[in-house]
């Protein structure tokens, strides 16, 4: 372990395979407590550095969904590096999310969802090469696995437009209840996640983490 360097591994998956194989080698030493120590140190490292894995029995490093979302978010930042407009829109969302987390204010909640939808709209516009609303841009894009996926994003955009105070004055007749904290989290996650469909240059292998 002391002789290892990051460059010794071709990918993250190769590193995971090594760590799993190392458990078998350590078990073969038959040193009392050595295998348990290795597992405890690895679990502590996963927890300390908030890595995207969980150690399951019998010694399997399980890659978890939050890891793919983290990778997607990093990919969006990579795309933004070449587009100041998109970078600004995502920064606006991040600041709005941070503000709501601090204030728990209803107005900040709505602003946060609006900024997330603005970023998705900006990404769709950059891909299509034309300005427009997110709903209209969805019809111009073609990288949908099924029409219902496109319709789902359009429905989410319609919620952002129709719920009073998010993007527009909205329609109070359609409100079923007041917005809550879970709404800002879930709506933001959905809008950012759908952004993976809105640009053809998102690296799918990077998102998967292989």
Short mmCIF file of C-alpha atoms in Angstrom, two decimals:
data_model
loop_
_atom_site.label_atom_id
_atom_site.label_comp_id
_atom_site.label_asym_id
_atom_site.label_seq_id
_atom_site.Cartn_x
_atom_site.Cartn_y
_atom_site.Cartn_z
CA UNK A 1 0.00 0.00 0.00
CA UNK A 2 2.82 2.41 0.81
CA UNK A 3 4.29 1.92 -2.68
CA UNK A 4 1.01 2.70 -4.51
CA UNK A 5 0.42 5.83 -6.58
CA UNK A 6 -2.76 7.09 -8.16
CA UNK A 7 -1.16 6.65 -11.59
CA UNK A 8 -0.94 2.89 -10.95
CA UNK A 9 -4.66 2.61 -11.70
CA UNK A 10 -6.23 3.14 -15.11
CA UNK A 11 -9.62 4.13 -13.66
CA UNK A 12 -11.67 4.42 -10.52
CA UNK A 13 -13.12 0.98 -11.24
CA UNK A 14 -9.61 -0.50 -11.33
CA UNK A 15 -8.92 0.99 -7.91
CA UNK A 16 -12.13 -0.50 -6.53
CA UNK A 17 -11.23 -3.93 -7.90
CA UNK A 18 -7.81 -3.66 -6.25
CA UNK A 19 -9.27 -2.73 -2.87
CA UNK A 20 -11.69 -5.67 -3.05
CA UNK A 21 -8.95 -8.10 -4.09
CA UNK A 22 -6.70 -6.84 -1.30
CA UNK A 23 -9.19 -8.15 1.25
CA UNK A 24 -8.63 -11.71 0.01
CA UNK A 25 -4.85 -11.29 0.21
CA UNK A 26 -5.05 -9.86 3.73
CA UNK A 27 -7.31 -12.75 4.79
CA UNK A 28 -4.71 -15.21 3.49
CA UNK A 29 -2.12 -13.80 5.91
CA UNK A 30 -4.23 -15.22 8.74
CA UNK A 31 -3.03 -12.52 11.14
CA UNK A 32 -5.62 -12.14 13.92
CA UNK A 33 -7.52 -8.85 13.61
CA UNK A 34 -5.68 -7.78 10.43
CA UNK A 35 -8.66 -8.25 8.11
CA UNK A 36 -11.00 -6.48 10.53
CA UNK A 37 -8.53 -3.59 10.78
CA UNK A 38 -8.42 -3.25 6.99
CA UNK A 39 -12.20 -3.14 6.75
CA UNK A 40 -12.50 -0.65 9.59
CA UNK A 41 -9.88 1.66 8.04
CA UNK A 42 -11.60 1.52 4.66
CA UNK A 43 -15.03 2.24 6.15
CA UNK A 44 -13.56 5.15 8.09
CA UNK A 45 -11.98 6.55 4.91
CA UNK A 46 -15.26 6.27 2.97
CA UNK A 47 -17.06 8.11 5.76
CA UNK A 48 -14.38 10.75 6.39
CA UNK A 49 -13.94 11.76 2.76
CA UNK A 50 -17.64 11.34 1.85
CA UNK A 51 -16.76 8.98 -0.98
CA UNK A 52 -19.43 7.59 -3.28
CA UNK A 53 -19.23 4.00 -2.01
CA UNK A 54 -20.50 1.83 0.81
CA UNK A 55 -18.69 -1.28 2.03
CA UNK A 56 -21.11 -4.21 2.05
CA UNK A 57 -20.58 -7.82 3.04
CA UNK A 58 -18.95 -10.01 1.85
CA UNK A 59 -16.52 -7.14 1.14
CA UNK A 60 -18.09 -5.41 -1.85
CA UNK A 61 -17.56 -1.71 -2.51
CA UNK A 62 -21.03 -0.66 -3.62
CA UNK A 63 -21.18 2.38 -5.91
CA UNK A 64 -24.25 4.40 -4.92
CA UNK A 65 -26.63 6.62 -6.88
CA UNK A 66 -25.52 9.84 -5.12
CA UNK A 67 -22.12 9.21 -6.68
CA UNK A 68 -23.54 9.34 -10.19
CA UNK A 69 -25.42 12.51 -9.37
CA UNK A 70 -22.23 14.07 -8.05
CA UNK A 71 -20.48 13.06 -11.26
CA UNK A 72 -23.29 14.57 -13.34
CA UNK A 73 -23.03 17.81 -11.41
CA UNK A 74 -19.28 17.88 -12.04
CA UNK A 75 -19.92 17.27 -15.74
CA UNK A 76 -22.28 20.24 -15.88
CA UNK A 77 -19.57 22.40 -14.34
CA UNK A 78 -17.18 21.13 -17.01
CA UNK A 79 -19.62 22.15 -19.74
CA UNK A 80 -20.04 25.55 -18.12
CA UNK A 81 -16.31 26.21 -18.31
CA UNK A 82 -16.73 27.05 -21.99
CA UNK A 83 -19.98 28.99 -21.58
CA UNK A 84 -20.05 31.95 -19.22
CA UNK A 85 -23.83 32.29 -19.58
CA UNK A 86 -24.45 28.74 -18.33
CA UNK A 87 -21.87 29.17 -15.60
CA UNK A 88 -23.71 32.27 -14.41
CA UNK A 89 -27.07 30.49 -14.42
CA UNK A 90 -25.74 27.58 -12.35
CA UNK A 91 -24.03 29.97 -9.94
CA UNK A 92 -27.35 31.79 -9.53
CA UNK A 93 -29.00 28.48 -8.60
CA UNK A 94 -26.24 27.53 -6.17
CA UNK A 95 -26.49 30.89 -4.41
CA UNK A 96 -30.28 30.62 -4.27
CA UNK A 97 -30.09 27.10 -2.83
CA UNK A 98 -27.59 28.23 -0.22
CA UNK A 99 -29.76 31.21 0.71
CA UNK A 100 -32.88 29.08 1.15
CA UNK A 101 -30.97 26.57 3.29
CA UNK A 102 -30.04 29.45 5.58
CA UNK A 103 -33.32 31.36 5.67
CA UNK A 104 -36.00 28.67 5.16
CA UNK A 105 -38.05 31.48 3.66
CA UNK A 106 -40.88 30.68 1.24
CA UNK A 107 -39.82 33.38 -1.20
CA UNK A 108 -36.27 31.99 -1.27
CA UNK A 109 -37.71 28.52 -1.83
CA UNK A 110 -39.53 29.65 -4.95
CA UNK A 111 -36.50 31.56 -6.18
CA UNK A 112 -34.37 28.44 -5.82
CA UNK A 113 -36.71 26.32 -7.96
CA UNK A 114 -36.93 29.13 -10.53
CA UNK A 115 -33.13 29.36 -10.78
CA UNK A 116 -32.86 25.59 -11.26
CA UNK A 117 -35.39 25.76 -14.10
CA UNK A 118 -33.51 28.72 -15.60
CA UNK A 119 -30.34 26.65 -15.76
CA UNK A 120 -32.11 23.73 -17.44
CA UNK A 121 -33.67 26.17 -19.90
CA UNK A 122 -30.30 27.78 -20.61
CA UNK A 123 -28.68 24.40 -21.25
CA UNK A 124 -31.50 23.38 -23.60
CA UNK A 125 -31.15 26.70 -25.42
CA UNK A 126 -27.38 26.27 -25.79
CA UNK A 127 -27.89 22.79 -27.24
CA UNK A 128 -30.63 23.76 -29.69
CA UNK A 129 -28.95 27.02 -30.69
CA UNK A 130 -32.17 28.96 -30.21
CA UNK A 131 -33.82 30.88 -27.42
CA UNK A 132 -37.18 29.85 -26.01
CA UNK A 133 -39.00 28.46 -23.03
CA UNK A 134 -37.91 25.13 -21.59
CA UNK A 135 -41.20 23.56 -22.64
CA UNK A 136 -40.81 24.66 -26.26
CA UNK A 137 -37.12 23.73 -26.36
CA UNK A 138 -37.95 20.21 -25.20
CA UNK A 139 -39.87 19.72 -28.44
CA UNK A 140 -36.86 20.84 -30.48
CA UNK A 141 -34.42 18.43 -28.83
CA UNK A 142 -34.30 14.83 -30.04
CA UNK A 143 -32.20 12.89 -27.52
CA UNK A 144 -35.09 11.39 -25.60
CA UNK A 145 -35.34 7.64 -24.88
CA UNK A 146 -39.14 7.94 -24.88
CA UNK A 147 -41.70 10.66 -25.48
CA UNK A 148 -42.88 10.36 -21.87
CA UNK A 149 -39.45 11.42 -20.61
CA UNK A 150 -39.74 14.62 -22.65
CA UNK A 151 -43.30 15.10 -21.41
CA UNK A 152 -42.14 14.64 -17.82
CA UNK A 153 -39.70 17.53 -18.12
CA UNK A 154 -42.32 19.65 -19.87
CA UNK A 155 -44.75 18.94 -17.02
CA UNK A 156 -42.10 19.90 -14.49
CA UNK A 157 -41.53 23.15 -16.36
CA UNK A 158 -45.29 23.76 -16.41
CA UNK A 159 -45.33 23.37 -12.62
CA UNK A 160 -42.56 26.00 -12.38
CA UNK A 161 -44.58 28.31 -14.59
CA UNK A 162 -48.04 27.73 -13.11
CA UNK A 163 -47.31 27.57 -9.39
CA UNK A 164 -47.72 31.16 -8.14
CA UNK A 165 -44.49 33.02 -7.61
CA UNK A 166 -41.95 30.57 -9.01
CA UNK A 167 -41.44 31.76 -12.58
CA UNK A 168 -44.64 33.73 -13.14
CA UNK A 169 -47.70 34.98 -11.28
CA UNK A 170 -49.14 31.54 -11.95
CA UNK A 171 -52.57 30.08 -11.41
CA UNK A 172 -53.65 29.95 -7.74
CA UNK A 173 -56.54 27.68 -8.67
CA UNK A 174 -54.09 24.87 -9.37
CA UNK A 175 -52.38 24.96 -5.96
CA UNK A 176 -52.99 21.82 -3.91
CA UNK A 177 -50.88 22.82 -0.89
CA UNK A 178 -48.16 25.21 0.17
CA UNK A 179 -44.62 24.40 -0.88
CA UNK A 180 -42.36 22.71 1.67
CA UNK A 181 -38.65 22.03 2.05
CA UNK A 182 -38.92 18.68 0.31
CA UNK A 183 -40.30 20.45 -2.76
CA UNK A 184 -37.24 22.63 -3.26
CA UNK A 185 -34.94 19.63 -2.83
CA UNK A 186 -36.83 17.29 -5.12
CA UNK A 187 -37.67 19.87 -7.79
CA UNK A 188 -34.06 21.05 -7.91
CA UNK A 189 -32.75 17.48 -8.10
CA UNK A 190 -35.16 16.67 -10.92
CA UNK A 191 -34.32 19.78 -12.92
CA UNK A 192 -30.57 19.31 -12.57
CA UNK A 193 -30.86 15.57 -13.30
CA UNK A 194 -32.91 16.22 -16.44
CA UNK A 195 -30.06 18.45 -17.58
CA UNK A 196 -28.27 15.22 -18.44
CA UNK A 197 -30.70 14.90 -21.36
CA UNK A 198 -30.26 18.49 -22.47
CA UNK A 199 -26.66 18.36 -23.68
CA UNK A 200 -25.14 15.71 -25.99
CA UNK A 201 -21.66 16.39 -24.61
CA UNK A 202 -22.29 15.03 -21.12
CA UNK A 203 -19.82 12.13 -20.73
CA UNK A 204 -21.99 9.16 -19.77
CA UNK A 205 -19.04 7.09 -18.57
CA UNK A 206 -17.91 9.86 -16.25
CA UNK A 207 -21.43 10.13 -14.84
CA UNK A 208 -21.53 6.38 -14.25
CA UNK A 209 -18.17 6.56 -12.52
CA UNK A 210 -16.32 3.90 -14.50
#
